[in-house]
Amino acid sequence: MRVKIIRKDELKTNEWSGGTTTQLCIYPYDAQYSQKNFKWRISSAKVEVEESTFTHLPGINRKIMILDGELQLEHEGHHSVKLKQFEQDNFYGGWITKSYGKVTDFN
């Protein structure tokens, strides 16, 4: 297994409908988030609007933990949860997921 250290100035930050997301790690290393050809990915996002819709990621199981703030997640047809700092939720990336609240999270 090859390990590559990624320096802070090499991190990729992209915009999404609710704010920005910074990719901390992706596997395989040459995978592209935009092409959804990764096995797993670790990121931190800033939700900067009060109401947003999460990026549709069918085939991906997601886990989110709140680092700062509070977030209400509505997984259409499945479950709803209100998360406070360091609380987590697991959900399927193919679900329609709406969020309410401004936070920084870890995915």
Short mmCIF file of C-alpha atoms in Angstrom, two decimals:
data_model
loop_
_atom_site.label_atom_id
_atom_site.label_comp_id
_atom_site.label_asym_id
_atom_site.label_seq_id
_atom_site.Cartn_x
_atom_site.Cartn_y
_atom_site.Cartn_z
CA MET A 1 0.00 0.00 0.00
CA ARG A 2 1.31 3.41 -0.94
CA VAL A 3 0.79 6.36 1.40
CA LYS A 4 1.00 9.96 0.17
CA ILE A 5 1.08 12.90 2.55
CA ILE A 6 -1.13 15.72 1.34
CA ARG A 7 -0.14 19.17 2.57
CA LYS A 8 -2.78 21.73 3.56
CA ASP A 9 -2.07 23.87 0.48
CA GLU A 10 -2.72 20.80 -1.73
CA LEU A 11 -6.24 20.13 -0.42
CA LYS A 12 -9.06 20.50 -2.94
CA THR A 13 -12.02 22.67 -1.98
CA ASN A 14 -15.13 22.67 -4.17
CA GLU A 15 -18.49 24.38 -4.01
CA TRP A 16 -21.75 22.51 -3.62
CA SER A 17 -25.35 23.79 -3.30
CA GLY A 18 -24.98 24.46 0.43
CA GLY A 19 -21.44 25.83 0.70
CA THR A 20 -17.98 24.32 0.29
CA THR A 21 -16.37 20.93 0.82
CA THR A 22 -12.67 20.25 1.35
CA GLN A 23 -11.42 16.81 0.40
CA LEU A 24 -8.98 15.47 2.99
CA CYS A 25 -8.43 12.05 1.44
CA ILE A 26 -9.79 9.91 -1.41
CA TYR A 27 -9.20 6.30 -2.44
CA PRO A 28 -7.93 5.31 -4.86
CA TYR A 29 -5.57 8.29 -4.91
CA ASP A 30 -6.22 9.08 -8.59
CA ALA A 31 -10.04 8.93 -8.21
CA GLN A 32 -12.05 12.03 -9.04
CA TYR A 33 -14.93 13.07 -6.77
CA SER A 34 -16.71 14.70 -9.73
CA GLN A 35 -16.65 11.36 -11.58
CA LYS A 36 -17.84 9.47 -8.47
CA ASN A 37 -15.23 6.77 -9.15
CA PHE A 38 -13.92 6.53 -5.57
CA LYS A 39 -14.18 3.69 -3.04
CA TRP A 40 -14.15 6.06 -0.06
CA ARG A 41 -13.56 9.73 0.65
CA ILE A 42 -12.99 11.85 3.77
CA SER A 43 -13.94 15.51 3.71
CA SER A 44 -15.04 18.46 5.80
CA ALA A 45 -17.84 20.70 4.58
CA LYS A 46 -19.16 24.09 5.51
CA VAL A 47 -22.92 24.39 5.17
CA GLU A 48 -23.28 28.13 4.64
CA VAL A 49 -27.01 28.46 3.85
CA GLU A 50 -29.97 27.75 6.13
CA GLU A 51 -31.55 25.17 3.78
CA SER A 52 -29.71 22.95 1.31
CA THR A 53 -29.96 19.66 -0.56
CA PHE A 54 -27.09 17.20 -0.19
CA THR A 55 -25.23 16.01 -3.28
CA HIS A 56 -26.80 12.87 -4.76
CA LEU A 57 -24.27 10.01 -4.38
CA PRO A 58 -25.98 6.71 -5.29
CA GLY A 59 -23.93 3.65 -4.36
CA ILE A 60 -22.19 5.50 -1.51
CA ASN A 61 -22.94 4.97 2.19
CA ARG A 62 -22.45 8.25 4.00
CA LYS A 63 -21.54 9.20 7.56
CA ILE A 64 -21.65 12.77 8.84
CA MET A 65 -20.49 14.24 12.16
CA ILE A 66 -21.07 17.84 13.18
CA LEU A 67 -17.95 19.74 14.24
CA ASP A 68 -19.59 23.12 14.87
CA GLY A 69 -23.25 24.17 14.95
CA GLU A 70 -26.49 22.17 14.75
CA LEU A 71 -28.04 20.52 11.69
CA GLN A 72 -31.46 19.04 10.99
CA LEU A 73 -31.32 16.31 8.32
CA GLU A 74 -34.44 15.15 6.49
CA HIS A 75 -33.89 11.91 4.55
CA GLU A 76 -37.01 11.84 2.38
CA GLY A 77 -39.00 8.64 3.01
CA HIS A 78 -36.50 7.36 5.60
CA HIS A 79 -35.71 9.26 8.79
CA SER A 80 -35.02 12.70 10.23
CA VAL A 81 -32.44 13.64 12.81
CA LYS A 82 -31.20 16.77 14.57
CA LEU A 83 -27.45 16.68 15.12
CA LYS A 84 -25.48 18.71 17.64
CA GLN A 85 -21.71 18.98 17.95
CA PHE A 86 -19.97 15.57 17.60
CA GLU A 87 -23.24 13.71 16.93
CA GLN A 88 -23.37 11.48 13.84
CA ASP A 89 -25.78 10.13 11.27
CA ASN A 90 -25.41 7.35 8.69
CA PHE A 91 -27.41 7.42 5.46
CA TYR A 92 -27.42 6.25 1.87
CA GLY A 93 -26.07 8.74 -0.67
CA GLY A 94 -28.86 7.90 -3.12
CA TRP A 95 -31.52 9.28 -0.77
CA ILE A 96 -32.88 12.79 -1.20
CA THR A 97 -31.44 14.55 1.83
CA LYS A 98 -32.22 18.12 2.85
CA SER A 99 -30.48 19.97 5.63
CA TYR A 100 -31.49 22.91 7.81
CA GLY A 101 -28.88 24.91 9.69
CA LYS A 102 -25.36 26.25 9.19
CA VAL A 103 -22.54 23.97 10.34
CA THR A 104 -19.06 22.66 9.75
CA ASP A 105 -19.10 18.89 9.39
CA PHE A 106 -16.83 15.90 8.91
CA ASN A 107 -17.83 13.27 6.33
#
